[in-house]
């Protein structure tokens, strides 16, 4: 039977530990598959959930049992059931760059030149690849600041590799992990808003190296609902005059987003969806994200939508989504990894645009970008149907 190992950047975070615990609970028959959107697709070549293991990197050295308790996403009863498995997994050290993540610090950090860091990460990936089955690298690390070091200049693999040799400030940790995975021929997905495999240089490298890639920024909560509601308003000819979205969350990702420059990375992916779906610019489209420590992983996403209907009459829609950030993200991250393993088995190279339904800022290779959930879902379902033949 096929097996899959998911090498997670940010393994000890709330999403990574939820993935690990959830997979073990499924293996033990102590959890249902509610929330896993591909649970019913058994004949498409997707690797079974019970055959998935995790490993990876984190700037905090705690084993996953300790990390799981600290994040408080799951009840202690579930953590206890998965405890033996979680205690066996500890993250490898990871690089962090204060230019990109000024609020992130830990006790498990790699310090070296970019060339040495790249070599170390690639060696780690080779070691992971020696395990049974397929390997996928998944970025779940905290959001990095928008790159202010001319990333647009990194237009080719050769220029990117020269920047590594020169220890250039233009190369962030997220880019380094994406590069290492692609160079090792391992499928890669970016579930964060950080700039990584969406760089032109790395997209080209993935295509040349026959590596499937996907991303970026997992579409889990508020933006998921936005890409469902907006097409319906468009198709009913209801004009959107304004859309105010606010989020409060208190987990580690929320802390990273309390840095204004990192926040801009997140806002860029969240704000980009509406105009494309509606076909016109919504001048009063406002997205506000706040770190609020008492809320922890229990995120609140509130939307106020002002619309105009027949005969110019105004109306409002209000949505209050009291969601669990990691409970929404973890199953989607698992599905993305399973799909990338399937793409690799199909010899798909470069951007896997069929996975756009999972991302706020999806990459496309050969068709216009669409953020419409229903169009993305059809594209994805058509791909799965082909795999089922």
CSV table of C-alpha atoms in Angstrom, one decimal, residues 82-293:
chain,number,residue,atom,x,y,z
A,82,UNK,CA,-2.6,10.4,20.3
A,83,UNK,CA,0.2,11.0,22.9
A,84,UNK,CA,2.4,8.1,22.2
A,85,UNK,CA,2.7,9.0,18.6
A,86,UNK,CA,3.1,12.7,19.2
A,87,UNK,CA,5.8,12.3,21.7
A,88,UNK,CA,8.0,10.5,19.1
A,89,UNK,CA,8.0,13.4,16.7
A,90,UNK,CA,10.3,16.5,17.3
A,91,UNK,CA,11.0,19.1,14.6
A,92,UNK,CA,14.4,19.6,13.0
A,93,UNK,CA,15.8,23.2,13.5
A,94,UNK,CA,14.7,25.8,11.0
A,95,UNK,CA,16.1,29.2,9.8
A,96,UNK,CA,14.5,32.4,10.8
A,97,UNK,CA,15.3,35.9,9.4
A,98,UNK,CA,14.4,38.9,11.5
A,99,UNK,CA,14.0,41.0,8.3
A,100,UNK,CA,11.0,38.8,7.5
A,101,UNK,CA,9.8,37.5,10.8
A,102,UNK,CA,10.7,40.1,13.5
A,103,UNK,CA,8.4,38.7,16.2
A,104,UNK,CA,9.4,35.0,15.7
A,105,UNK,CA,12.0,33.5,18.0
A,106,UNK,CA,12.7,30.1,19.4
A,107,UNK,CA,15.3,27.6,20.7
A,108,UNK,CA,15.7,25.5,17.6
A,109,UNK,CA,17.1,27.9,15.0
A,110,UNK,CA,19.6,27.2,12.2
A,111,UNK,CA,22.2,29.9,11.8
A,112,UNK,CA,24.4,30.0,8.7
A,113,UNK,CA,24.8,31.4,5.2
A,114,UNK,CA,22.0,30.9,2.7
A,115,UNK,CA,24.2,28.4,0.8
A,116,UNK,CA,24.8,26.3,4.0
A,117,UNK,CA,21.1,26.6,5.0
A,118,UNK,CA,20.1,25.4,1.5
A,119,UNK,CA,22.5,22.5,1.8
A,120,UNK,CA,21.2,21.5,5.2
A,121,UNK,CA,17.5,21.7,4.2
A,122,UNK,CA,18.2,19.7,1.1
A,123,UNK,CA,20.0,17.0,3.1
A,124,UNK,CA,17.0,16.9,5.5
A,125,UNK,CA,14.7,16.4,2.6
A,126,UNK,CA,16.8,13.6,1.2
A,127,UNK,CA,16.7,11.9,4.6
A,128,UNK,CA,12.9,12.3,4.7
A,129,UNK,CA,12.7,10.9,1.1
A,130,UNK,CA,14.4,7.7,2.3
A,131,UNK,CA,11.3,6.8,4.2
A,132,UNK,CA,8.8,4.5,2.6
A,133,UNK,CA,6.5,6.0,0.0
A,134,UNK,CA,6.1,9.5,-1.3
A,135,UNK,CA,7.2,12.8,0.2
A,136,UNK,CA,5.5,16.3,0.0
A,137,UNK,CA,6.9,19.5,1.5
A,138,UNK,CA,4.2,21.8,3.0
A,139,UNK,CA,4.8,25.4,4.3
A,140,UNK,CA,2.7,26.1,7.4
A,141,UNK,CA,5.1,28.6,9.0
A,142,UNK,CA,4.0,32.0,10.3
A,143,UNK,CA,3.5,34.7,7.7
A,144,UNK,CA,6.6,36.5,6.6
A,145,UNK,CA,6.7,40.3,5.8
A,146,UNK,CA,6.2,41.4,2.3
A,147,UNK,CA,9.6,41.2,0.6
A,148,UNK,CA,11.2,44.7,0.3
A,149,UNK,CA,14.4,43.4,-1.2
A,150,UNK,CA,13.5,43.4,-4.9
A,151,UNK,CA,12.1,39.9,-5.3
A,152,UNK,CA,10.9,40.9,-8.8
A,153,UNK,CA,14.6,40.7,-9.8
A,154,UNK,CA,14.6,36.9,-9.1
A,155,UNK,CA,13.2,36.1,-12.5
A,156,UNK,CA,15.2,33.0,-13.4
A,157,UNK,CA,16.6,29.9,-11.5
A,158,UNK,CA,20.1,31.1,-12.3
A,159,UNK,CA,19.6,34.5,-10.8
A,160,UNK,CA,17.9,32.9,-7.7
A,161,UNK,CA,20.8,30.5,-7.2
A,162,UNK,CA,23.3,33.4,-7.6
A,163,UNK,CA,21.4,35.3,-4.9
A,164,UNK,CA,21.8,32.3,-2.6
A,165,UNK,CA,25.5,32.2,-3.3
A,166,UNK,CA,25.8,35.9,-2.6
A,167,UNK,CA,23.8,35.5,0.7
A,168,UNK,CA,21.3,38.1,-0.7
A,169,UNK,CA,18.7,39.7,1.6
A,170,UNK,CA,16.2,39.0,-1.2
A,171,UNK,CA,16.0,35.3,-0.2
A,172,UNK,CA,13.6,34.6,2.7
A,173,UNK,CA,13.3,31.3,4.6
A,174,UNK,CA,10.0,30.5,2.9
A,175,UNK,CA,11.7,30.8,-0.5
A,176,UNK,CA,14.6,28.7,0.7
A,177,UNK,CA,12.4,25.8,1.7
A,178,UNK,CA,10.5,26.0,-1.6
A,179,UNK,CA,13.8,26.0,-3.6
A,180,UNK,CA,15.2,23.1,-1.6
A,181,UNK,CA,12.1,21.0,-2.2
A,182,UNK,CA,12.0,21.7,-5.9
A,183,UNK,CA,15.7,21.0,-6.4
A,184,UNK,CA,15.2,17.7,-4.6
A,185,UNK,CA,12.3,16.8,-6.9
A,186,UNK,CA,9.7,16.9,-4.1
A,187,UNK,CA,6.2,18.3,-4.5
A,188,UNK,CA,5.7,21.6,-2.6
A,189,UNK,CA,2.8,23.6,-1.4
A,190,UNK,CA,2.7,27.0,0.3
A,191,UNK,CA,-0.3,27.2,2.7
A,192,UNK,CA,0.8,30.7,3.8
A,193,UNK,CA,0.7,34.2,2.3
A,194,UNK,CA,4.5,34.4,2.2
A,195,UNK,CA,6.3,34.8,-1.1
A,196,UNK,CA,7.8,31.4,-2.0
A,197,UNK,CA,7.1,29.1,-5.0
A,198,UNK,CA,5.0,31.9,-6.7
A,199,UNK,CA,8.3,33.6,-7.6
A,200,UNK,CA,8.8,33.3,-11.3
A,201,UNK,CA,12.2,31.8,-10.8
A,202,UNK,CA,10.8,28.9,-8.7
A,203,UNK,CA,7.8,28.3,-11.0
A,204,UNK,CA,10.3,27.9,-13.9
A,205,UNK,CA,12.5,25.7,-11.8
A,206,UNK,CA,9.5,23.5,-10.8
A,207,UNK,CA,8.5,23.1,-14.5
A,208,UNK,CA,12.0,22.2,-15.6
A,209,UNK,CA,12.5,19.8,-12.7
A,210,UNK,CA,9.1,18.1,-13.3
A,211,UNK,CA,7.9,19.0,-9.8
A,212,UNK,CA,4.2,19.8,-9.0
A,213,UNK,CA,3.7,22.9,-6.9
A,214,UNK,CA,0.6,24.7,-5.4
A,215,UNK,CA,-0.3,27.7,-3.4
A,216,UNK,CA,-0.6,30.2,-1.9
A,217,UNK,CA,-2.4,30.9,1.4
A,218,UNK,CA,-4.9,28.3,2.4
A,219,UNK,CA,-8.6,29.4,1.8
A,220,UNK,CA,-10.1,28.1,5.0
A,221,UNK,CA,-12.5,30.6,6.7
A,222,UNK,CA,-13.6,34.1,5.9
A,223,UNK,CA,-12.2,34.2,2.4
A,224,UNK,CA,-13.8,30.8,1.7
A,225,UNK,CA,-17.2,32.2,2.5
A,226,UNK,CA,-16.5,35.4,0.5
A,227,UNK,CA,-15.7,33.3,-2.6
A,228,UNK,CA,-19.0,31.4,-2.1
A,229,UNK,CA,-21.2,34.5,-1.4
A,230,UNK,CA,-19.8,36.9,-4.0
A,231,UNK,CA,-20.6,34.7,-7.0
A,232,UNK,CA,-24.2,34.3,-5.8
A,233,UNK,CA,-24.6,38.1,-5.4
A,234,UNK,CA,-23.1,38.6,-8.9
A,235,UNK,CA,-25.4,36.1,-10.5
A,236,UNK,CA,-28.4,37.6,-8.9
A,237,UNK,CA,-27.3,41.1,-10.2
A,238,UNK,CA,-27.1,42.5,-6.6
A,239,UNK,CA,-24.5,45.2,-6.6
A,240,UNK,CA,-21.9,45.1,-3.8
A,241,UNK,CA,-21.3,48.7,-2.6
A,242,UNK,CA,-19.0,47.8,0.3
A,243,UNK,CA,-17.7,44.8,2.1
A,244,UNK,CA,-16.1,45.1,5.5
A,245,UNK,CA,-14.3,42.1,6.9
A,246,UNK,CA,-12.7,41.9,10.3
A,247,UNK,CA,-10.8,39.0,12.0
A,248,UNK,CA,-9.6,38.5,15.5
A,249,UNK,CA,-7.4,35.6,16.5
A,250,UNK,CA,-4.8,34.9,19.2
A,251,UNK,CA,-2.6,32.0,17.9
A,252,UNK,CA,1.0,32.1,16.8
A,253,UNK,CA,0.0,33.1,13.3
A,254,UNK,CA,-2.1,36.0,14.8
A,255,UNK,CA,1.0,37.1,16.7
A,256,UNK,CA,3.0,37.2,13.4
A,257,UNK,CA,0.3,39.2,11.8
A,258,UNK,CA,0.6,41.8,14.6
A,259,UNK,CA,3.7,43.0,12.7
A,260,UNK,CA,2.3,45.5,10.2
A,261,UNK,CA,4.5,44.4,7.3
A,262,UNK,CA,3.6,40.7,7.8
A,263,UNK,CA,0.0,41.8,8.0
A,264,UNK,CA,0.3,43.4,4.5
A,265,UNK,CA,1.2,39.9,3.1
A,266,UNK,CA,-2.0,38.5,4.5
A,267,UNK,CA,-4.2,41.4,3.4
A,268,UNK,CA,-2.9,41.2,-0.1
A,269,UNK,CA,-4.2,37.7,-0.6
A,270,UNK,CA,-7.5,38.3,1.2
A,271,UNK,CA,-8.3,41.5,-0.6
A,272,UNK,CA,-7.5,40.2,-4.1
A,273,UNK,CA,-10.5,37.9,-4.5
A,274,UNK,CA,-13.5,40.2,-4.6
A,275,UNK,CA,-13.0,42.5,-7.7
A,276,UNK,CA,-12.1,39.5,-9.9
A,277,UNK,CA,-15.2,37.6,-8.9
A,278,UNK,CA,-17.6,40.5,-9.3
A,279,UNK,CA,-16.1,42.0,-12.4
A,280,UNK,CA,-15.9,45.5,-10.9
A,281,UNK,CA,-13.9,47.4,-8.3
A,282,UNK,CA,-15.5,47.5,-4.8
A,283,UNK,CA,-14.1,50.8,-3.5
A,284,UNK,CA,-15.1,50.2,0.1
A,285,UNK,CA,-13.7,46.7,0.4
A,286,UNK,CA,-12.0,46.7,3.8
A,287,UNK,CA,-10.2,43.8,5.5
A,288,UNK,CA,-9.0,44.2,9.1
A,289,UNK,CA,-7.1,41.6,11.0
A,290,UNK,CA,-6.2,41.9,14.7
A,291,UNK,CA,-4.2,39.8,17.1
A,292,UNK,CA,-6.3,39.2,20.2
A,293,UNK,CA,-4.5,36.9,22.6
